[in-house]
Short mmCIF file of C-alpha atoms and ligand atoms in Angstrom, two decimals:
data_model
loop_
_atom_site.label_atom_id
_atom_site.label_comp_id
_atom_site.label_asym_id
_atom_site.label_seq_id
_atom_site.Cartn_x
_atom_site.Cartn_y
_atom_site.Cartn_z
CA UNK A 256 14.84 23.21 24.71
CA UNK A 257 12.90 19.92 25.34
CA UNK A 258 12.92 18.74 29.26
CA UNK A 259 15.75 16.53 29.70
CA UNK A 260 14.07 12.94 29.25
CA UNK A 261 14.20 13.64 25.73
CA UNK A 262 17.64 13.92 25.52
CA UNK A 263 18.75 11.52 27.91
CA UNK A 264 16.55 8.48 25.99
CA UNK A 265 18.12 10.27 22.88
CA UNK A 266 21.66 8.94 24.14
CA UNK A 267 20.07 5.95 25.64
CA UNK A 268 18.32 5.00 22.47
CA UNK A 269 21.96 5.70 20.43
CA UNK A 270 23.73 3.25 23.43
CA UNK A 271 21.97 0.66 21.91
CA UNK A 272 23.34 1.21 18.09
CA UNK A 273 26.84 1.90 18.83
CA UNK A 274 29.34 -0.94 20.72
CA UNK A 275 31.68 0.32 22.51
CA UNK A 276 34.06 3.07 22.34
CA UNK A 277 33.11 7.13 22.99
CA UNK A 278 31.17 9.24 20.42
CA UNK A 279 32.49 12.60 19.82
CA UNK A 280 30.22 15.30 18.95
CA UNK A 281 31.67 18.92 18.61
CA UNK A 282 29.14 21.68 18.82
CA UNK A 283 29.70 24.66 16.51
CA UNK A 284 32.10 27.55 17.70
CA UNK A 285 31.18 31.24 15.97
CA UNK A 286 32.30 31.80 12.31
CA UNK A 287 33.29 35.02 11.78
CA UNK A 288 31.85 37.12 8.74
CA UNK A 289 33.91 39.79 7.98
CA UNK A 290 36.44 40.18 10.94
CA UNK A 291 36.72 38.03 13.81
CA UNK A 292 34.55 39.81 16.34
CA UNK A 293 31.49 40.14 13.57
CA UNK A 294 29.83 36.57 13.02
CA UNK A 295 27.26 34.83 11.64
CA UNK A 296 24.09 34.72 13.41
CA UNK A 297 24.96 30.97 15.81
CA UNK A 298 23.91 27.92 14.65
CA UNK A 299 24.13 25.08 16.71
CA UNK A 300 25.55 21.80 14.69
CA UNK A 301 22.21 19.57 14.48
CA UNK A 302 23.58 16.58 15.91
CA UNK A 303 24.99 18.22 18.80
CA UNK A 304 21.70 20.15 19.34
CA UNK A 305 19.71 16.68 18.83
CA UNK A 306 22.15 14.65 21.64
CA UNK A 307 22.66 17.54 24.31
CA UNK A 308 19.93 20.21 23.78
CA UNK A 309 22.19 22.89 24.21
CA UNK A 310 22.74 25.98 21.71
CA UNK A 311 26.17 27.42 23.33
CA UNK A 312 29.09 28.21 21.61
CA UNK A 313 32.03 25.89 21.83
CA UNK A 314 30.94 23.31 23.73
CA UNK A 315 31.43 18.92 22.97
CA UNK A 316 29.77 16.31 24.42
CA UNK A 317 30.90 12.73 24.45
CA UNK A 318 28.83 9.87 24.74
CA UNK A 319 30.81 6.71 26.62
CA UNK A 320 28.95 3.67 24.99
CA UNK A 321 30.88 1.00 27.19
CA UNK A 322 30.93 2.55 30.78
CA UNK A 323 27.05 4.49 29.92
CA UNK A 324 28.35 7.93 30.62
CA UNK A 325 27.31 11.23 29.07
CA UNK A 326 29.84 14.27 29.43
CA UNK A 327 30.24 17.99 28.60
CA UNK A 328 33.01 20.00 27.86
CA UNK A 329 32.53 23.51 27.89
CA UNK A 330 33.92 26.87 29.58
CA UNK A 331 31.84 29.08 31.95
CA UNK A 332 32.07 32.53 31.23
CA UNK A 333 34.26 34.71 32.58
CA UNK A 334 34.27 38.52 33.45
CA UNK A 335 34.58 40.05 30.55
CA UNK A 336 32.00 38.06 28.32
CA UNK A 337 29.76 38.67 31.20
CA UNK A 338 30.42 42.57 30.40
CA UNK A 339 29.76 42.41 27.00
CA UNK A 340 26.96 39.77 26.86
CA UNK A 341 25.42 39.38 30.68
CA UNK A 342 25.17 37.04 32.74
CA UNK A 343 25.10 33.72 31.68
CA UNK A 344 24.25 30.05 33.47
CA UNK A 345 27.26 27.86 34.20
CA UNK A 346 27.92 24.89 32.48
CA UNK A 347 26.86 23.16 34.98
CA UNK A 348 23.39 24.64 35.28
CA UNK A 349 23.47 23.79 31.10
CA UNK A 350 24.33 19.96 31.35
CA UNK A 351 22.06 19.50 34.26
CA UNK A 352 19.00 20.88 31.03
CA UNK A 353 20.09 18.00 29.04
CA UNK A 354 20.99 15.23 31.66
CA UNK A 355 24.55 15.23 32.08
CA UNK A 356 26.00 15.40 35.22
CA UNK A 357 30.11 14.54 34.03
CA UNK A 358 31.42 18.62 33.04
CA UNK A 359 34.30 19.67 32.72
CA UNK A 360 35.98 22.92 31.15
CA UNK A 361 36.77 22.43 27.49
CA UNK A 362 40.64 21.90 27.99
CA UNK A 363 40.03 18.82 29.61
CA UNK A 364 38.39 17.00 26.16
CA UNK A 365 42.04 16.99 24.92
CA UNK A 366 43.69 14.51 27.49
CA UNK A 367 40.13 12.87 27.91
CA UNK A 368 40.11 11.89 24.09
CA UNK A 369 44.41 11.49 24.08
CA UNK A 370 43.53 9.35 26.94
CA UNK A 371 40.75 7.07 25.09
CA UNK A 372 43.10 6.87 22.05
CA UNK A 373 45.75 5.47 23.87
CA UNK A 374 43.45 2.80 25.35
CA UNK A 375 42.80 1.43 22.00
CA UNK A 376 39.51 2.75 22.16
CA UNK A 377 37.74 3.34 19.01
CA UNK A 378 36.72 7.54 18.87
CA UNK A 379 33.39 7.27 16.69
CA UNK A 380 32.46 11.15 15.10
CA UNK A 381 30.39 12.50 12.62
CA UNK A 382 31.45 13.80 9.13
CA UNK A 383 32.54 17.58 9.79
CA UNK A 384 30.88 19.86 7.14
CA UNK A 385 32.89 23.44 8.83
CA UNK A 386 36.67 24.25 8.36
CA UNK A 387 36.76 24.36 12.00
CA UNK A 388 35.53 21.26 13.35
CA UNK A 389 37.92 19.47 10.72
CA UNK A 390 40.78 21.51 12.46
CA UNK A 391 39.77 20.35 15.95
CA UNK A 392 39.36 16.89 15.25
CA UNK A 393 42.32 16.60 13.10
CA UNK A 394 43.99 18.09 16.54
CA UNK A 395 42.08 16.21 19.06
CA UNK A 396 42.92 13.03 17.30
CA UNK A 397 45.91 13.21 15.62
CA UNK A 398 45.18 13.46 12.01
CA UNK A 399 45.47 15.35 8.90
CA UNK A 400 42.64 17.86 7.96
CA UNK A 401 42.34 15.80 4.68
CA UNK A 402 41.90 12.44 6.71
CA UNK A 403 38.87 13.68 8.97
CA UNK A 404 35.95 13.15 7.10
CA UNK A 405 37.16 9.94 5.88
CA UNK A 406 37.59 8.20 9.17
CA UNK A 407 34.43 9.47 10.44
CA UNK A 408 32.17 6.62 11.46
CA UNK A 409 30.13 4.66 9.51
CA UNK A 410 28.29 2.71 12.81
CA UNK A 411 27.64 6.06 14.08
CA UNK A 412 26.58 7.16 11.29
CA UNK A 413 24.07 4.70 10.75
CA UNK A 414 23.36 4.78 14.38
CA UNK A 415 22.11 8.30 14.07
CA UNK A 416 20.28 8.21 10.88
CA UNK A 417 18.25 5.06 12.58
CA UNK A 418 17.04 7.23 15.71
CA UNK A 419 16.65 10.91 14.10
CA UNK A 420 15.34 9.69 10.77
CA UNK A 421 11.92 8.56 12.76
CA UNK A 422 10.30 11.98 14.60
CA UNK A 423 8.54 12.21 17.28
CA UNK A 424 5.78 13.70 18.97
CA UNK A 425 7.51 17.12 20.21
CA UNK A 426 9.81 17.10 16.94
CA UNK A 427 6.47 17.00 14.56
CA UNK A 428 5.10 19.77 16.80
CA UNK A 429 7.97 21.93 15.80
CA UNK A 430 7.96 21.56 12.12
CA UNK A 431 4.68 22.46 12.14
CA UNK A 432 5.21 25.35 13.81
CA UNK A 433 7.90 26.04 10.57
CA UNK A 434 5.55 25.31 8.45
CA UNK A 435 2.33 27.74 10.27
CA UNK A 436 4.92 30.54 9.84
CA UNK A 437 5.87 29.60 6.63
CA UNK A 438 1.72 29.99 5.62
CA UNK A 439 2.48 33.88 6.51
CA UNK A 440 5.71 33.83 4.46
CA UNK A 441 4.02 32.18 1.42
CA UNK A 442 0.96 34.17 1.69
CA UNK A 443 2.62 37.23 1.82
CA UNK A 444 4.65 36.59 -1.16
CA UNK A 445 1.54 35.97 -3.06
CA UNK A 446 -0.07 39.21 -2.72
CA UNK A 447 3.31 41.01 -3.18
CA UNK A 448 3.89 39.34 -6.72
CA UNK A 449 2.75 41.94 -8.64
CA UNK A 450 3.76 43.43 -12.24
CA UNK A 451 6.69 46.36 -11.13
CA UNK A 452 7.41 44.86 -7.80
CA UNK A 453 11.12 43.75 -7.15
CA UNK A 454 12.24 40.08 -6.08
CA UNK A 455 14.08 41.46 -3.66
CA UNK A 456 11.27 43.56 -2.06
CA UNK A 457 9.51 40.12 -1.70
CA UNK A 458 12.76 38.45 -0.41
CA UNK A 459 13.16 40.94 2.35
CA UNK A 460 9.54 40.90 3.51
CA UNK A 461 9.27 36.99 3.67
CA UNK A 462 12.92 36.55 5.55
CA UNK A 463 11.35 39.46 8.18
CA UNK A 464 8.57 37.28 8.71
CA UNK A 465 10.24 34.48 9.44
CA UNK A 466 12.81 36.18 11.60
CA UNK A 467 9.80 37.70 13.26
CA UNK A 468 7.81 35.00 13.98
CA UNK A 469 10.17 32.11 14.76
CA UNK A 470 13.64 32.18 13.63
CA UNK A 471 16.08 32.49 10.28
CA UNK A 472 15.64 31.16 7.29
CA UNK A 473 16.17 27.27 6.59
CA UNK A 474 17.95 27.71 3.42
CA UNK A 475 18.71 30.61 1.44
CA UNK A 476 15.36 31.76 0.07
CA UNK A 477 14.73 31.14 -3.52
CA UNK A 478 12.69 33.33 -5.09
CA UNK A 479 12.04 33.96 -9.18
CA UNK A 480 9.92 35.11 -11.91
CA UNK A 481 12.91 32.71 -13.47
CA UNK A 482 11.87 29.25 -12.11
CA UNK A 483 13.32 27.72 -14.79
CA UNK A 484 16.23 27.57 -12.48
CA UNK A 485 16.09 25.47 -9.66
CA UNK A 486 17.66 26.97 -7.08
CA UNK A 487 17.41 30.95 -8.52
CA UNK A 488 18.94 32.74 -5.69
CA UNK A 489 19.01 36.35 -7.62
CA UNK A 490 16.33 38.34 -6.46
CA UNK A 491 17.05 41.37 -8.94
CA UNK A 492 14.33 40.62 -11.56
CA UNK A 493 11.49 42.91 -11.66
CA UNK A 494 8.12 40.94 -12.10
CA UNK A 495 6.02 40.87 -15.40
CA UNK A 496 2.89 40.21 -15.95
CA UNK A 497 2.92 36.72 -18.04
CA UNK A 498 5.90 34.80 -15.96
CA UNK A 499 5.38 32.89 -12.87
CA UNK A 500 7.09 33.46 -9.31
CA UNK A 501 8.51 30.54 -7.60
CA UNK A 502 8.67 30.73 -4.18
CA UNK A 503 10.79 28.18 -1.98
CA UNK A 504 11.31 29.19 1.49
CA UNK A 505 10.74 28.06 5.10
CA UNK A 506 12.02 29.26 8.55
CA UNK A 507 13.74 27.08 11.84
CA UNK A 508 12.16 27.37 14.87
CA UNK A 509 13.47 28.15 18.54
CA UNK A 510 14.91 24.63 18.95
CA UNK A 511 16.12 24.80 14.80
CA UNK A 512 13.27 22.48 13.03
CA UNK A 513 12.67 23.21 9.70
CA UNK A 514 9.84 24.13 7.11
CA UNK A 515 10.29 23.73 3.00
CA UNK A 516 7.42 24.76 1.62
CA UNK A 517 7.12 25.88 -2.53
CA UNK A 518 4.76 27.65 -4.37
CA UNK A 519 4.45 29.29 -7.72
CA UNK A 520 2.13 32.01 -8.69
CA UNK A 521 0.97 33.46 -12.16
CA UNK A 522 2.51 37.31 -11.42
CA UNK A 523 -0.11 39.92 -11.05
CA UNK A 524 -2.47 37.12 -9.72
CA UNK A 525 -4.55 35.51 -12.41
CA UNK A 526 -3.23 32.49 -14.70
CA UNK A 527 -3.81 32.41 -18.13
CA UNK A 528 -4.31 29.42 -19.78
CA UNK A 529 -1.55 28.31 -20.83
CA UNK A 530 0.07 28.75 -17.13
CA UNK A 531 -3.30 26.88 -15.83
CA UNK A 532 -2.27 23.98 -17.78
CA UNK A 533 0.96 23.48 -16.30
CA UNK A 534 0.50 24.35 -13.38
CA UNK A 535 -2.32 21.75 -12.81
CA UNK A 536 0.26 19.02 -13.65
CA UNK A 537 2.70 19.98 -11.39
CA UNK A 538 -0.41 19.89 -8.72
CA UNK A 539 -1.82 16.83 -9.78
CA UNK A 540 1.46 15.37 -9.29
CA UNK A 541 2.04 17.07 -6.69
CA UNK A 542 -1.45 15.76 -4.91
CA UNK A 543 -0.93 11.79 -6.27
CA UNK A 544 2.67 11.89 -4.33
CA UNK A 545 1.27 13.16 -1.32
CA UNK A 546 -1.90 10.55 -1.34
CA UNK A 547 0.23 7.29 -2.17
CA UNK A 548 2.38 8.31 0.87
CA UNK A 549 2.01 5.46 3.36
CA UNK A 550 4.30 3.69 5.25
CA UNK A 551 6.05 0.02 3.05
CA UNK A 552 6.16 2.31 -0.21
CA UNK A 553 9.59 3.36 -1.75
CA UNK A 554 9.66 6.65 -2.45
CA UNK A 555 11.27 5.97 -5.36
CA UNK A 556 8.40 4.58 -6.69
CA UNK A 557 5.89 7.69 -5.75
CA UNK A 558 8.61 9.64 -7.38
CA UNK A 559 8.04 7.39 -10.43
CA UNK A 560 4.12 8.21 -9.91
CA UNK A 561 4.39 11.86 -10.35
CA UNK A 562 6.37 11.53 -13.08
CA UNK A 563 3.71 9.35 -15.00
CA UNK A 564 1.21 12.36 -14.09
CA UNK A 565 3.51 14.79 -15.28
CA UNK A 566 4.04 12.71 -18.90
CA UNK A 567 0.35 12.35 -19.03
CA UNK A 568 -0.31 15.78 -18.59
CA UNK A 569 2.44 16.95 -21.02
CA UNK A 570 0.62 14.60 -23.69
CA UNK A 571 -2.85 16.09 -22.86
CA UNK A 572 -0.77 19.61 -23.76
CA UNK A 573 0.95 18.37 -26.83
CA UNK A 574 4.14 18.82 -25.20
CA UNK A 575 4.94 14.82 -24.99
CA UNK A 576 3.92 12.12 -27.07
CA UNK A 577 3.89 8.48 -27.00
CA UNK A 578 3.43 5.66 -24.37
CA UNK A 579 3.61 7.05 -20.79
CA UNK A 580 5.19 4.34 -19.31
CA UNK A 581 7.87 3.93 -21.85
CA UNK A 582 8.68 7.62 -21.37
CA UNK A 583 9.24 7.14 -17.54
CA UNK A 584 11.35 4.19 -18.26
CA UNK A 585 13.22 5.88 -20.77
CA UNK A 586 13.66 8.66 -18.27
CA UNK A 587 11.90 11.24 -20.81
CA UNK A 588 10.42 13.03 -18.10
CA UNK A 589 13.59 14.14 -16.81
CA UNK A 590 13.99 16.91 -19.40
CA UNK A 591 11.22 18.84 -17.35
CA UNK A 592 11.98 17.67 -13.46
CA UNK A 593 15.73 16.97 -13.25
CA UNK A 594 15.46 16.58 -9.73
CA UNK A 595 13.94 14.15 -7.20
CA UNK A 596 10.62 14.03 -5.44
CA UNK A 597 11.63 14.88 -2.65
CA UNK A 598 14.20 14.60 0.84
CA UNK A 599 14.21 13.79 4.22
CA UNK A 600 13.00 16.93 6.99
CA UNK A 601 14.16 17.69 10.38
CA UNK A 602 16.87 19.87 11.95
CA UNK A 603 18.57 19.91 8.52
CA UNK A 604 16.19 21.20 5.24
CA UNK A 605 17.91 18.28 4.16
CA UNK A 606 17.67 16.51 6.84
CA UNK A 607 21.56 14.43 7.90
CA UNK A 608 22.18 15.69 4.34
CA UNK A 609 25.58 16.01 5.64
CA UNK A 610 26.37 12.26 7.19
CA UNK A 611 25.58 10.97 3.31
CA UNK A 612 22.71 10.95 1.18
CA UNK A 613 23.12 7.55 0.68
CA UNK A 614 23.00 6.75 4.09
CA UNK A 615 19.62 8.65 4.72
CA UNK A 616 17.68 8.36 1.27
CA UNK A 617 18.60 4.90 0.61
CA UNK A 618 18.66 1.11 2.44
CA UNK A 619 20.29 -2.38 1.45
CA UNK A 620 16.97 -2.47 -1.24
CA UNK A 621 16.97 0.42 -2.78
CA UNK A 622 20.29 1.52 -4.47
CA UNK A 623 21.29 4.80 -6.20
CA UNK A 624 20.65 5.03 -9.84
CA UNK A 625 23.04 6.66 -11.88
CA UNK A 626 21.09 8.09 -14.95
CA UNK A 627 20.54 11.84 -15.10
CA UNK A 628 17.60 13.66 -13.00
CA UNK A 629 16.63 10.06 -11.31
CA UNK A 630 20.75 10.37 -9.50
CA UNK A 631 19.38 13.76 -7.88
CA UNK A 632 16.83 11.83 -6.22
CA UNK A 633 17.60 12.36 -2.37
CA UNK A 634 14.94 9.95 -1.20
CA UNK A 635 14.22 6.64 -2.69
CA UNK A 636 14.06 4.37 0.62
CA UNK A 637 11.07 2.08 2.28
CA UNK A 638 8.74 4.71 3.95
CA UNK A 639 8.43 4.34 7.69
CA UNK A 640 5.80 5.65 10.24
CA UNK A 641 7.55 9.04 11.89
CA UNK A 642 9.54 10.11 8.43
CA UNK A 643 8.54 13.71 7.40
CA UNK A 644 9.37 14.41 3.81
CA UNK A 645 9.13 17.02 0.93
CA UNK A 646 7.27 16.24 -2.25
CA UNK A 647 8.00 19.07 -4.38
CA UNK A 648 7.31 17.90 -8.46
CA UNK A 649 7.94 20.51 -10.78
CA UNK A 650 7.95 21.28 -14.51
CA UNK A 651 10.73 23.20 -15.94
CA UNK A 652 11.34 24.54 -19.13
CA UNK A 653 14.93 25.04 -19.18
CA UNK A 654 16.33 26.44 -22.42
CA UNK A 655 19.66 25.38 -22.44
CA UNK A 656 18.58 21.82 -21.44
CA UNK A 657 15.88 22.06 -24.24
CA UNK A 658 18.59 22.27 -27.13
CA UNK A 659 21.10 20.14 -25.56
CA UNK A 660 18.51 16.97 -25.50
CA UNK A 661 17.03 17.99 -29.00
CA UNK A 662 20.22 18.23 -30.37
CA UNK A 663 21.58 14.92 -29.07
CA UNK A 664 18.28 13.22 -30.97
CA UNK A 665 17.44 12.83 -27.35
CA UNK A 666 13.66 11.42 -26.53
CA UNK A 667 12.52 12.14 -30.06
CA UNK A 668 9.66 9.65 -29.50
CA UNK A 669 8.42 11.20 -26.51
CA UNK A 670 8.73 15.03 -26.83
CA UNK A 671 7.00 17.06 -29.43
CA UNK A 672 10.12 19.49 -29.59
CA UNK A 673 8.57 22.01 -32.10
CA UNK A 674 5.52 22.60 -29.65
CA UNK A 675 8.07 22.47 -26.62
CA UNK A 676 10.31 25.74 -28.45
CA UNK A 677 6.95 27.79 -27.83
CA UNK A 678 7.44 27.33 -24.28
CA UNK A 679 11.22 28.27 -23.43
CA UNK A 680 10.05 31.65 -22.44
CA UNK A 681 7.73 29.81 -20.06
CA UNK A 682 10.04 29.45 -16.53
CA UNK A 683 9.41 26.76 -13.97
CA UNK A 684 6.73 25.48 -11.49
CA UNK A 685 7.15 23.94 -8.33
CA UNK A 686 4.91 23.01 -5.46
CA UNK A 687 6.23 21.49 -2.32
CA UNK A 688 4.56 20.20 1.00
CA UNK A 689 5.93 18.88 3.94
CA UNK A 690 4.76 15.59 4.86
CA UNK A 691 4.79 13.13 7.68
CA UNK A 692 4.47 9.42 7.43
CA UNK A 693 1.65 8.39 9.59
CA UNK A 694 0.68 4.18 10.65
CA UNK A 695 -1.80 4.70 8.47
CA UNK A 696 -1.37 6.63 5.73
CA UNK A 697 0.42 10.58 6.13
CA UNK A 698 -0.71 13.64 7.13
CA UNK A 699 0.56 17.21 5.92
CA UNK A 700 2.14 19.43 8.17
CA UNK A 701 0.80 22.66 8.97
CA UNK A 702 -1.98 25.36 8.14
CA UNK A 703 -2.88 24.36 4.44
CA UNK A 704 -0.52 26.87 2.49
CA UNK A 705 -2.77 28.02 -0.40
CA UNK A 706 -2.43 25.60 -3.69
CA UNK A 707 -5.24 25.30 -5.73
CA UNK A 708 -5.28 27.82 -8.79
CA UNK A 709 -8.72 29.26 -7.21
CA UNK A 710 -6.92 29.13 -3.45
CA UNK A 711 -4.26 31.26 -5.12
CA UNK A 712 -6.06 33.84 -7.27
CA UNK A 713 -7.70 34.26 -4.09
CA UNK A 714 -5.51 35.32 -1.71
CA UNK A 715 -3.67 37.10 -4.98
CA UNK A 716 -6.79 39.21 -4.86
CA UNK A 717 -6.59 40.57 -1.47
CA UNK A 718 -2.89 41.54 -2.04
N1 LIG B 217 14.04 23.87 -0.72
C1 LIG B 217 15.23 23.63 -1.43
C2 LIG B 217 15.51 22.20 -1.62
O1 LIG B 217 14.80 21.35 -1.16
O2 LIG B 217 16.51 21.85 -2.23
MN1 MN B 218 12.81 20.92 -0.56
#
């Protein structure tokens, strides 16, 4: 955990957002996997973890924003977790990490919240993403499951997503560290994609890496010869020489910071031409993003710049025709990267995915659009000094997306479908780096991660 300043200006800092009233933040309790006593491995909730520092099971803190008090409920524990688990600090001990010097056992947050309610006192909380926090709030306040995440709180809401959307120094330090270990994860998978191996085999490997070096996964590894899907979570395939292996993964560290790193290699570890081509869009695009990243921009708008050097390169392959910046308008592009540039970073993958993309991707300026691919766009907001972000372009050659568009007359003046058929046994390309918005420009995160079709046949080779 950070010292305590950290967390304690943390608070202070979301004092000055919020009016009055308490702030109710519920850590995580364990979820079970198969029977009760056999859970998950623990996550703490990220909000919780970001306020109080502390990654316990079933603890709350409460922030008092009109008599400046910081409080945690939580139970010591008693003999018999002591047998099974050994000794453990008090609660006390805990707070005292993080700043907080009001404790009290975990009981007590039912008459202290009963008690604010009844005072008229607003009870600001966070949209609950977990079954059980939905059933403790609906309990601790008096209202049906269904109700919860609709009266969560839009001031703390926005409170939040002002303070953790800007990182600092120690929080940069440990997405780096994700990303470092994410260099061994990616590098690894390179040399293992070869002809007869089995997703899976490279799956396994990469997660042990990441469990070995810092901590779980971020997300689910995705991992595919079939790329073509965006988030291809079967590992059975096994490779072939002639399709390419996307590989999206990153790891959390100790305090849960996240890498998102993707990269896509020709399988057996040499591209032929035609997987040259494509891929050196995808990187061009991929390299434009990342150098118009300074702070002022809209990301919207450097999602609207890789898309113009995707179009132009699908022209220079006789895949798309026409005016390029017609085709963007028209949204022609989106029939090879339905998705958006990129997303937020932090404790999340996504990062405050869960208090509402809208909230965290987009400002009073910069509204959602609703047209296909461009809606999936996570991030479209003013760039600010202290945001880390993924740019991650792609091109995807999705069969069943392929007919639908050709046979709604779709983009007929932009596509060159007859070439584009020759490709549906082609599979996807992505290539993602994890970026942080510097004062003067950005910097990317981490030991460069191999990207470069010579980097790549490279380190293929010593596989
Ligand atoms: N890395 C998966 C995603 O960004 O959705
Ligand atoms: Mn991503």
């Amino acid at each position: 955990m950070f010292n305590k300043e950290v967390y304690i200006n943390r608070r202070n800092e979301l004092k000055k957002e919020v009016k009055s009233g308490i702030a109710l933040f519920l850590g995580n309790v364990d979820a079970a996997f198969n029977y009760p006593a056999n859970q998950y491995h623990f996550r703490q909730d990220s909000h919780f973890l970001y306020f109080f520092g502390l990654q316990n099971q079933g603890f709350a803190g409460v922030i008092d924003f009109d008599n400046n008090k910081d409080y945690l409920f939580g139970n010591d524990f008693d003999l018999d977790d002591i047998i099974w688990m050994g000794v453990q600090p008090k609660v006390k001990d805990l707070a005292a990490k993080a700043g907080i010097e009001n404790v009290a056992p975990y009981d007590n947050l039912t008459s202290f919240v009963s008690e604010a309610l009844k005072n008229n006192r607003k009870v600001h909380f966070l949209p609950p993403y977990r079954g059980e926090t939905v059933i403790e709030l609906s309990r601790l306040l008096g209202i049906a499951n269904a109700d919860v995440k609709g009266a969560a709180s839009e001031e703390l809401i926005k409170g939040v997503v002002k303070l953790k959307e800007i990182k600092s120094e120690e929080e940069i330090a440990e997405i780096e560290k994700a990303v470092d270990v994410a260099y061994d994860m990616h590098t690894t998978s390179m040399k293992m994609a070869m002809a007869g191996t089995i997703e899976q085999e490279i799956a396994g490997a990469i997660e042990g890496i990441a469990l070995a070096l810092a901590g779980p996964v971020s997300f689910p590894i995705i991992l595919s010869q079939n790329g073509q899907t965006l988030h291809n979570h079967y590992h059975g395939n096994t490779l072939e020489l002639g399709r390419m292996m996307v590989t999206d993964a990153g790891c959390e560290t100790s305090e849960c910071y996240a890498s998102d790193i993707t990269r896509t290699v020709p399988v057996g570890g040499k591209f032929n031409e035609r997987q040259a081509t494509i891929y050196q869009i995808v990187l061009d695009a991929n390299m434009a993003a990342i150098d118009a990243i300074k702070p002022g921009i809209k990301y919207r708008d450097i999602h609207f710049l890789a898309a113009k050097v995707i179009v132009e390169g699908l022209k220079k392959a006789g895949i798309m025709k026409g005016d390029t910046e017609a085709a963007v308008k028209a949204e022609a592009h989106t029939l090879f990267m339905p998705h958006g540039l990129g997303h937020m970073m932090g404790m999340d993958v996504h990062d405050m995915e869960g208090l509402g993309e809208d909230y965290v991707g987009y400002d009073e300026n910069t509204k959602r659009a609703t047209t296909f691919g461009t809606a999936y766009l996570r991030l479209a907001k003013t760039l600010k000094p202290g945001f880390v972000l993924t740019v991650e372009p792609g091109i995807y050659f999705i069969p069943d997306l392929i007919d639908q568009f050709r046979n709604e007359g779709k983009f007929t003046d932009f596509v060159n479908y007859d070439m584009l058929e020759t490709y549906k046994d082609f599979g996807g390309i992505r290539i993602e780096d994890d970026v942080l918005v510097t004062e003067e420009g950005h910097r990317v995160l981490g030991k460069p991660i191999p990207k470069t079709i010579a980097e790549i046949e490279a380190v293929m080779a010593e596989g």
